[in-house]
Tab-separated table of C-alpha atoms in Angstrom:
chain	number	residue	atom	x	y	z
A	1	UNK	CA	15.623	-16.881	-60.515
A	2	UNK	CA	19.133	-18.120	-58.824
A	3	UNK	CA	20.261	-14.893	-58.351
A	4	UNK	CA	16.630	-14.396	-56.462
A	5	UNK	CA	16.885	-17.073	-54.351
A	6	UNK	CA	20.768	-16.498	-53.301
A	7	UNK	CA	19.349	-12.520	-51.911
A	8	UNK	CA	16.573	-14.248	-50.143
A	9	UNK	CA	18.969	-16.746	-48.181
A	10	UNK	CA	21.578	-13.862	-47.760
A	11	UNK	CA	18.702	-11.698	-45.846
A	12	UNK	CA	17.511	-14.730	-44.177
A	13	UNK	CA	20.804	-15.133	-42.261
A	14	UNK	CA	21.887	-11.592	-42.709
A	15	UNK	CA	19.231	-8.860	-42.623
A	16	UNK	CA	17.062	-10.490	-40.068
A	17	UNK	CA	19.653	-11.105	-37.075
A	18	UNK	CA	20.468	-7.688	-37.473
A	19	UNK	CA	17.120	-6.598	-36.975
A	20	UNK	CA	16.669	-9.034	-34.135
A	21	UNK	CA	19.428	-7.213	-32.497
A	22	UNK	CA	18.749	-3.845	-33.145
A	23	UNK	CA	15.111	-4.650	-31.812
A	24	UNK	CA	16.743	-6.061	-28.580
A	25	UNK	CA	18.439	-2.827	-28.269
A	26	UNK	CA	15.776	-0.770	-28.588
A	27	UNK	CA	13.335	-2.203	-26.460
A	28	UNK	CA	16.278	-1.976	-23.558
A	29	UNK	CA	15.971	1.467	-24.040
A	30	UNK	CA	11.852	1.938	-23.972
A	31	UNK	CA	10.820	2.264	-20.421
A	32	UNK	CA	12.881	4.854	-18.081
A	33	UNK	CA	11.764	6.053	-15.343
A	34	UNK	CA	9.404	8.798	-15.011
A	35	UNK	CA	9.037	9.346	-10.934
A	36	UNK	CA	11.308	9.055	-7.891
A	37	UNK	CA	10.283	7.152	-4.926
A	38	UNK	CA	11.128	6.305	-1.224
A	39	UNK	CA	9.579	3.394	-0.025
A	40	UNK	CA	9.528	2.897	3.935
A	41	UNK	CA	8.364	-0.359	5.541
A	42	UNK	CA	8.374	-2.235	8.408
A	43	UNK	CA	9.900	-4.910	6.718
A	44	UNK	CA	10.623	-7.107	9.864
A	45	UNK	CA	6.918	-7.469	10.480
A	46	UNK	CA	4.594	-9.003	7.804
A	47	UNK	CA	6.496	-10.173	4.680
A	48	UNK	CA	4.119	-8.161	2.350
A	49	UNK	CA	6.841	-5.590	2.363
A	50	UNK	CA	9.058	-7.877	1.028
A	51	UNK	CA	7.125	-9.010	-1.971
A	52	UNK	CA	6.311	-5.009	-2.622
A	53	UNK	CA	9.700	-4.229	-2.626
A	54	UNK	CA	10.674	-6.768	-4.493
A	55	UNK	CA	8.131	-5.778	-7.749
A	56	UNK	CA	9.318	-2.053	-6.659
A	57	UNK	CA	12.954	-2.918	-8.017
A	58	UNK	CA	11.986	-4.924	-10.908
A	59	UNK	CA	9.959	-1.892	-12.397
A	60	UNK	CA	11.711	0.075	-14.666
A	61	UNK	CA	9.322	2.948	-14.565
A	62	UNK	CA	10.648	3.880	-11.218
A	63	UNK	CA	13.786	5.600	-9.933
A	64	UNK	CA	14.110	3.843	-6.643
A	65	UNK	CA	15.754	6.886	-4.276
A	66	UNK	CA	15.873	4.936	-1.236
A	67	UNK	CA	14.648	2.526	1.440
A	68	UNK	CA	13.690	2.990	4.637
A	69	UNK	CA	13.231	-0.020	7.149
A	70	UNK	CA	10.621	1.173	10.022
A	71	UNK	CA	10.012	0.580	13.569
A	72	UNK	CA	6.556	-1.734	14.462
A	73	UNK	CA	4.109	-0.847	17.039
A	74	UNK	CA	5.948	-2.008	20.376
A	75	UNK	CA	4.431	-4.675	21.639
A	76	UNK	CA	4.131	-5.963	17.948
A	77	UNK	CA	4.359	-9.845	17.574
A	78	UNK	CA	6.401	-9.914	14.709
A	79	UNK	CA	9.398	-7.897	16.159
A	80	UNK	CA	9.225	-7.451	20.189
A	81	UNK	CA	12.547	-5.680	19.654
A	82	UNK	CA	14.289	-2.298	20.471
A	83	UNK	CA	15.623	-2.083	17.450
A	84	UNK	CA	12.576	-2.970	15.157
A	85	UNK	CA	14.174	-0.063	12.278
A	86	UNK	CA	17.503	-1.846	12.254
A	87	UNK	CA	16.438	-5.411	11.650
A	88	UNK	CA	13.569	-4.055	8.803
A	89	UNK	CA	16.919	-2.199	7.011
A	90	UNK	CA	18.469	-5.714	7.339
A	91	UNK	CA	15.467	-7.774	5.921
A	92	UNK	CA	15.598	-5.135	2.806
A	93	UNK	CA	19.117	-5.353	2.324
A	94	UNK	CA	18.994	-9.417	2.681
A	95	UNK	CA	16.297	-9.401	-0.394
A	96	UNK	CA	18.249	-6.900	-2.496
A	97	UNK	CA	20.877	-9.498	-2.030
A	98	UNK	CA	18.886	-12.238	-3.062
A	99	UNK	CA	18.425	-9.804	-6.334
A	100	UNK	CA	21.915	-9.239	-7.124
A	101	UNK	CA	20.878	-5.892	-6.076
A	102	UNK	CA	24.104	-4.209	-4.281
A	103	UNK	CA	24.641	-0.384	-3.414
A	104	UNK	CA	22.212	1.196	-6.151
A	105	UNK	CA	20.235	3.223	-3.033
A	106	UNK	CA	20.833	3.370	0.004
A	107	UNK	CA	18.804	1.333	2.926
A	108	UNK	CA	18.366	2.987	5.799
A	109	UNK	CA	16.916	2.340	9.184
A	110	UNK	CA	14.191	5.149	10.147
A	111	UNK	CA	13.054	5.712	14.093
A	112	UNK	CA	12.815	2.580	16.653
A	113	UNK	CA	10.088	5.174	18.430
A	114	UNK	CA	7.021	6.362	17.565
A	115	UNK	CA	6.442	10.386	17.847
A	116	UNK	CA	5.973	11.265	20.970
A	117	UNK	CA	3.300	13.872	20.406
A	118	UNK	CA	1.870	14.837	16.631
A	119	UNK	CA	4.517	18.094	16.796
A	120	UNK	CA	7.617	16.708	17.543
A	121	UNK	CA	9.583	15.297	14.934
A	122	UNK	CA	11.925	12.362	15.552
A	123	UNK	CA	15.497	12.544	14.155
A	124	UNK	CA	17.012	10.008	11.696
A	125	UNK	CA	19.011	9.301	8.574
A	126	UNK	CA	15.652	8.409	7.083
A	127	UNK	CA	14.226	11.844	8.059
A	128	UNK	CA	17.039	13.613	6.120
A	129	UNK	CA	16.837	11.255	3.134
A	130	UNK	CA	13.445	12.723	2.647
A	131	UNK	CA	14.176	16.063	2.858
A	132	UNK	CA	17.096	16.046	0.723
A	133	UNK	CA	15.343	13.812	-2.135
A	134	UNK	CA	12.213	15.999	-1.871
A	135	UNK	CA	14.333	19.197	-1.823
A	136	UNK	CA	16.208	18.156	-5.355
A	137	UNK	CA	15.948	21.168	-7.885
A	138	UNK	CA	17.986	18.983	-10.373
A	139	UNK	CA	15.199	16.602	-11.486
A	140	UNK	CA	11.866	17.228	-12.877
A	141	UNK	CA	10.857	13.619	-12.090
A	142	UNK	CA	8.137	13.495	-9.294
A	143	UNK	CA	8.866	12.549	-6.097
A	144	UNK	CA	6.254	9.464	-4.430
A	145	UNK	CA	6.971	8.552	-0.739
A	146	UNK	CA	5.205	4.789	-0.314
A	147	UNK	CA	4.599	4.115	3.067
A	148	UNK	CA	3.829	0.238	4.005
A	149	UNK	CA	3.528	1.026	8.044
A	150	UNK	CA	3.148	3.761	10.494
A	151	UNK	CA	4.123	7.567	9.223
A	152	UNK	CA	7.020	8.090	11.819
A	153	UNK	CA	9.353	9.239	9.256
A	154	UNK	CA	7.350	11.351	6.532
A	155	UNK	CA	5.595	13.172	9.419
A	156	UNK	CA	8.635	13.824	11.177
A	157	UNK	CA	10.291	15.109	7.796
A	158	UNK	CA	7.527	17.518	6.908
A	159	UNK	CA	7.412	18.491	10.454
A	160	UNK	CA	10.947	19.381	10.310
A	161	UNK	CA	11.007	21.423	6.548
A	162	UNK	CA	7.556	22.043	6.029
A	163	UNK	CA	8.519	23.342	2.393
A	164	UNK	CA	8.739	19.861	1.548
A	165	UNK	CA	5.521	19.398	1.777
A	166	UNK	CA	4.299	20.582	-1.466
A	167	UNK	CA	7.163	18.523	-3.338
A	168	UNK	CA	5.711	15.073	-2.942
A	169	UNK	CA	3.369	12.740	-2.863
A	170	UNK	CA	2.425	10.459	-0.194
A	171	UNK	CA	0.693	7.123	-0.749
A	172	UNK	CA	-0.129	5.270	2.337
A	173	UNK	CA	-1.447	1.975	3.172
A	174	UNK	CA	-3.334	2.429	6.415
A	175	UNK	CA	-6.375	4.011	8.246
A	176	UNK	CA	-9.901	2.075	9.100
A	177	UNK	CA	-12.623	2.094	6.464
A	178	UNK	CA	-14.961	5.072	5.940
A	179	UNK	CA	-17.993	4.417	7.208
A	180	UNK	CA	-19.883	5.852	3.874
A	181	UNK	CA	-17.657	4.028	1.837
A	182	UNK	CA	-16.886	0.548	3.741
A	183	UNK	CA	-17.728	-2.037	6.644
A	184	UNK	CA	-14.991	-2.900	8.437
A	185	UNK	CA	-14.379	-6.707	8.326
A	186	UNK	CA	-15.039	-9.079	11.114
A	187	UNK	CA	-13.595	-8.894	14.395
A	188	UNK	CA	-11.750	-5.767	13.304
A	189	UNK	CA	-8.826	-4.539	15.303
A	190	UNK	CA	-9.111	-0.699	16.241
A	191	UNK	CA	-7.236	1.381	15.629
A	192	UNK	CA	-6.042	-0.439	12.657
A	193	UNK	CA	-2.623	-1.852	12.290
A	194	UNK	CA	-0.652	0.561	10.341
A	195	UNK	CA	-2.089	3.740	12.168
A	196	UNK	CA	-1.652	2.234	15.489
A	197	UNK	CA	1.906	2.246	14.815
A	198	UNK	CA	2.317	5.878	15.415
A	199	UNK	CA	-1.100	7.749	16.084
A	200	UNK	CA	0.826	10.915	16.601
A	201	UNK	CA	2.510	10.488	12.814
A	202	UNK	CA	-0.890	10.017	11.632
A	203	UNK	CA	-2.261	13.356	13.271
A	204	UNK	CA	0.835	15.321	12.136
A	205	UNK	CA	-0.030	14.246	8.281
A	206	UNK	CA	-3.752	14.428	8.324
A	207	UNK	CA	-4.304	16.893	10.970
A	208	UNK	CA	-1.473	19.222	10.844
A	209	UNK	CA	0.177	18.927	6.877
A	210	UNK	CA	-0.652	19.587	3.386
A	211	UNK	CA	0.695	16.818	1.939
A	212	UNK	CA	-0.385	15.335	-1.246
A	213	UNK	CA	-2.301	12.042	-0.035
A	214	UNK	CA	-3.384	9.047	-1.822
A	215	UNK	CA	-4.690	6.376	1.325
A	216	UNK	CA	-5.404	2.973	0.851
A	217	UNK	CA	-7.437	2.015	3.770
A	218	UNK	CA	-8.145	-1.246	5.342
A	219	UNK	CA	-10.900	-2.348	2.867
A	220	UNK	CA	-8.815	-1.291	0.089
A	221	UNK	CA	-5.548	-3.316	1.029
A	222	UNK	CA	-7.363	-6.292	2.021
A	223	UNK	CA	-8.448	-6.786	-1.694
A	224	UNK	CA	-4.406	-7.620	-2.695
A	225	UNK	CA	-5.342	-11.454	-1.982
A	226	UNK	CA	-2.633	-14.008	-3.103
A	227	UNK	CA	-3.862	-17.552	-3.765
A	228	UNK	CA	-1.035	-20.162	-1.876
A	229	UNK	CA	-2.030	-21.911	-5.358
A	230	UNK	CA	-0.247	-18.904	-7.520
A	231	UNK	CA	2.579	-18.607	-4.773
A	232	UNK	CA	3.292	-22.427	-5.997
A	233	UNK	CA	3.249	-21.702	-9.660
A	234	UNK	CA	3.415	-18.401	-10.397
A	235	UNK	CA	5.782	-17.300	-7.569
A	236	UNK	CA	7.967	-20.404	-6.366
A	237	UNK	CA	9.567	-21.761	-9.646
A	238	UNK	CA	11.214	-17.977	-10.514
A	239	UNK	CA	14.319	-18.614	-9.382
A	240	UNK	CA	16.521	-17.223	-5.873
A	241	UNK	CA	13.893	-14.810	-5.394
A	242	UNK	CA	10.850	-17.010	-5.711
A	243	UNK	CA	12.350	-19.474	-3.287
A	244	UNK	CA	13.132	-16.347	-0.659
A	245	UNK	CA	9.606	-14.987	-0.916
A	246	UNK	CA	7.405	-18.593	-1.054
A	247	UNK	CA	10.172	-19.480	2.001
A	248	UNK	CA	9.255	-16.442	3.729
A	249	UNK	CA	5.490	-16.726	3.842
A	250	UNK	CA	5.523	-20.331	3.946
A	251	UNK	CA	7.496	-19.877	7.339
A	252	UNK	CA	4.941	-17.528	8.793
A	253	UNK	CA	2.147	-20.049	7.565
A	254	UNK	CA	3.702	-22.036	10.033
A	255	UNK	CA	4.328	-20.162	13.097
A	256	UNK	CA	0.961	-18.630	12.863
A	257	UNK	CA	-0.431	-22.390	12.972
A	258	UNK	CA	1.023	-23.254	16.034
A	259	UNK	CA	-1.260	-20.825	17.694
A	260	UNK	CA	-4.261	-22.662	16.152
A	261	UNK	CA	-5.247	-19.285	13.359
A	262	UNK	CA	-6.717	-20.735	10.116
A	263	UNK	CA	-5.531	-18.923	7.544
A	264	UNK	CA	-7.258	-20.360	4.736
A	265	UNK	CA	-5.889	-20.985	1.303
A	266	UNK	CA	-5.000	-16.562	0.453
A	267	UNK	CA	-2.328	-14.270	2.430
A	268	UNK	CA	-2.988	-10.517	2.060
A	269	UNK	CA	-0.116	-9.185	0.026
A	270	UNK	CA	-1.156	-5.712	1.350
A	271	UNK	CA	1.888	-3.612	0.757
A	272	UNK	CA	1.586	-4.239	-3.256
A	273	UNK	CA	-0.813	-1.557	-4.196
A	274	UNK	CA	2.197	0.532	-3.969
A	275	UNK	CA	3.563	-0.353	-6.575
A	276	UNK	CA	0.408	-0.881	-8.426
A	277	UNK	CA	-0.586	2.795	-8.103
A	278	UNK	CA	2.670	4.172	-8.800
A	279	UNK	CA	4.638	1.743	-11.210
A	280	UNK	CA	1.833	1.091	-13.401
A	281	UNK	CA	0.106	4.048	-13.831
A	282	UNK	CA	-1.359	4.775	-17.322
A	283	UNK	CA	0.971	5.071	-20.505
A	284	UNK	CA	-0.917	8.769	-21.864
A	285	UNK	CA	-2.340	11.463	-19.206
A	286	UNK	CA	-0.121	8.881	-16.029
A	287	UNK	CA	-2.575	8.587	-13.244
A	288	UNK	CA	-3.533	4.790	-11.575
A	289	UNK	CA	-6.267	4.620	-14.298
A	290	UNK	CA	-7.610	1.315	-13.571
A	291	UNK	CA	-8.047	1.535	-10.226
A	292	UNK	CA	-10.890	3.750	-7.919
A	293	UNK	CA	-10.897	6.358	-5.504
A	294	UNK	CA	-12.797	8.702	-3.586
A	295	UNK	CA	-12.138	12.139	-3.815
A	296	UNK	CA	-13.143	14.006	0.146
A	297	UNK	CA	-12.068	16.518	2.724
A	298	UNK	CA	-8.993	14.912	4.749
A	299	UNK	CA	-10.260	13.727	7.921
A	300	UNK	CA	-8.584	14.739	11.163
A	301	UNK	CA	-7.335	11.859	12.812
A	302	UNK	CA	-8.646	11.728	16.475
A	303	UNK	CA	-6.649	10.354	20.084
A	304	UNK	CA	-8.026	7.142	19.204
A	305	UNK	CA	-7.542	6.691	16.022
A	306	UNK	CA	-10.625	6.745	14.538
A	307	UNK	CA	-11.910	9.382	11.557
A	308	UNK	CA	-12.971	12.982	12.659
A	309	UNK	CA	-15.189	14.816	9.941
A	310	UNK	CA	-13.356	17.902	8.723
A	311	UNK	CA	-15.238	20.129	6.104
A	312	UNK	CA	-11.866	22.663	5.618
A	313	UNK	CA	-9.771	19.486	4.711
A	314	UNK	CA	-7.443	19.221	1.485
A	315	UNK	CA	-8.449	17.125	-0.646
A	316	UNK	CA	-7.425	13.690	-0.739
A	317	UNK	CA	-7.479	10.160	-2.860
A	318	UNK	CA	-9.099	7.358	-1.071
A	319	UNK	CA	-8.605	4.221	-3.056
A	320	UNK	CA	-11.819	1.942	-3.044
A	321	UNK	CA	-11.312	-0.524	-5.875
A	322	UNK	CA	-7.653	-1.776	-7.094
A	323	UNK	CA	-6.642	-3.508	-10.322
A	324	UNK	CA	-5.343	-6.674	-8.126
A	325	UNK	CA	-4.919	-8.414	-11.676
A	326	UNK	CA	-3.141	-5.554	-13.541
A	327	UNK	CA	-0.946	-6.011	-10.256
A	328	UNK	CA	-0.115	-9.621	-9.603
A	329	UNK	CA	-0.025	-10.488	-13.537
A	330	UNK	CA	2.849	-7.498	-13.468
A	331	UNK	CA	4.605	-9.034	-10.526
A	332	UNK	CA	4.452	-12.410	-11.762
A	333	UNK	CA	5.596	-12.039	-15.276
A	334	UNK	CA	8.715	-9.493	-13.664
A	335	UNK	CA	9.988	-12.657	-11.670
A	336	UNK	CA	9.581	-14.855	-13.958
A	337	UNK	CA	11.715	-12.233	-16.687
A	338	UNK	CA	13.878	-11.546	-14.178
A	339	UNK	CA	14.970	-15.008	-12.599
């Protein structure tokens, strides 16, 4: 019965650490990535892009490839700048500092222009990251370009090796609701922000390309609604990064007050389902499970930015209902893991 006892204390301090560790080990080595991606954003405009990005580099499912800070519609409010590409690739790199996050991709400003028509590619660093990432014959992993803003820099890069085209996938957040699918919300701005970035972009991709396309219109990216209640508690209290991000918003909560806009008690974290339907796709048979789309003929994408009927279009994923809890539940529990 002694002799009993004495094994039971020895595995007690013995056999159980051990296991502890070796667990530990293991489950460093249980999620690895299992697609590439390129995210480009106008990260000097609306901080959405910021908190994106950030739950972009905390996900170990992805191998991040690059970033790619983009230009703003001109006369944007957030950036009235010339160099609107230049200060987003600074924003990105600032929060990757915050991170601890140093030289593990490259960030890289795209095009401080729009296309000038929907056949002439612009030329960048960010053009020819694309290319060369999409034309890798070293990797099996698949290849996701996220776009947060206009389509200046995919378009131009398909434009300029159309082979590419076939190689990845784009997922963009953008475009006005259908009108068989969606109302558009009140006092609507037309053409909607994203596309009015670069119309032209938008006509090369739809119009002209076969690109793989997974959109996440207006009415789909306005459902990514963060409570200022869960940017106290669930966002705020993780740490460097919490501070940057609730400081970030909280700033523009702020400026937008002083010209008299109520924003309410939410902030459209639009940029996220980017993450959501790439990140967190489904363990068995990967696809964004939890999360609805459309299947229809691409659209052509007219002068004015508005939706043309095309009955010889590609086929294409229109998101109409996200998992926004799958999301934010993922994105909160990441900082709070990772602070």
């Amino acid at each position: 019965m002694a002799q009993s006892k004495f094994l039971s204390i020895l595995l007690l301090f013995f056999v159980f650490p051990c296991v502890s560790k070796a667990q530990s080990t293991v489950n460093n080595k249980l999620i690895s990535p299992r697609i590439r991606v390129i995210m480009d954003n106008d990260f000097s405009g609306d901080p959405d892009g910021l908190f994106a990005l950030t739950h972009l580099v905390l996900s170990p499912s992805v191998e991040v490839r690059g970033i790619i800070g983009s230009h703003l519609n001109a006369n944007d409010g957030f950036d009235r700048s010339k160099t609107q590409a230049e200060n987003a690739a600074k924003k990105a790199a600032e929060l990757l500092a915050v991170l601890k996050i140093k030289d593990q991709f490259p960030v890289i400003a795209g095009s401080n222009t729009a296309m000038v028509n929907d056949s002439t590619p612009v030329k960048s660093k960010a053009v020819d990251l694309i290319i060369k990432e999409a034309s890798r014959i070293d990797t099996s992993l698949p290849l996701y370009i996220l776009c947060g803003a206009g389509l200046t820099e995919i378009a131009s890069a398909v434009l300029t090796d159309p082979k590419i085209a076939d190689k990845v996938t784009l997922v963009w957040i953008g475009g006005p609701e259908y009108s068989d699918l969606a109302l558009p919300p009140p006092n609507y701005s037309s053409p909607e922000y994203n596309l009015n970035i670069d119309i032209n972009a938008a006509r090369a991709v739809f119009n002209h390309s076969q690109l793989k396309l997974w959109q996440i219109p207006r009415d789909g990216y306005r459902q990514a609604l963060l409570p200022y209640s869960q940017l106290q508690l669930k966002v705020k209290p993780q740490g460097e990064i919490g501070k940057y991000l609730t400081t970030v918003l909280e700033t523009l909560m702020a400026r937008i007050q002083q010209y008299h806009l109520n924003l309410g008690e939410t902030y459209i974290l639009g940029d996220s389902p980017l993450v959501l339907l790439t990140a967190l796709q489904s363990s068995f048979e990967a696809d964004p499970s939890s999360s609805e789309y459309a299947l229809r003929p691409c659209p052509l994408i007219n002068a004015q930015g508005g939706y043309d009927y095309n009955a010889h279009g590609r086929n294409i994923r229109v998101y109409r209902r996200l998992d926004i809890n799958l999301m934010f539940n993922d994105f909160f529990a990441k900082l709070e893991l990772n602070k």
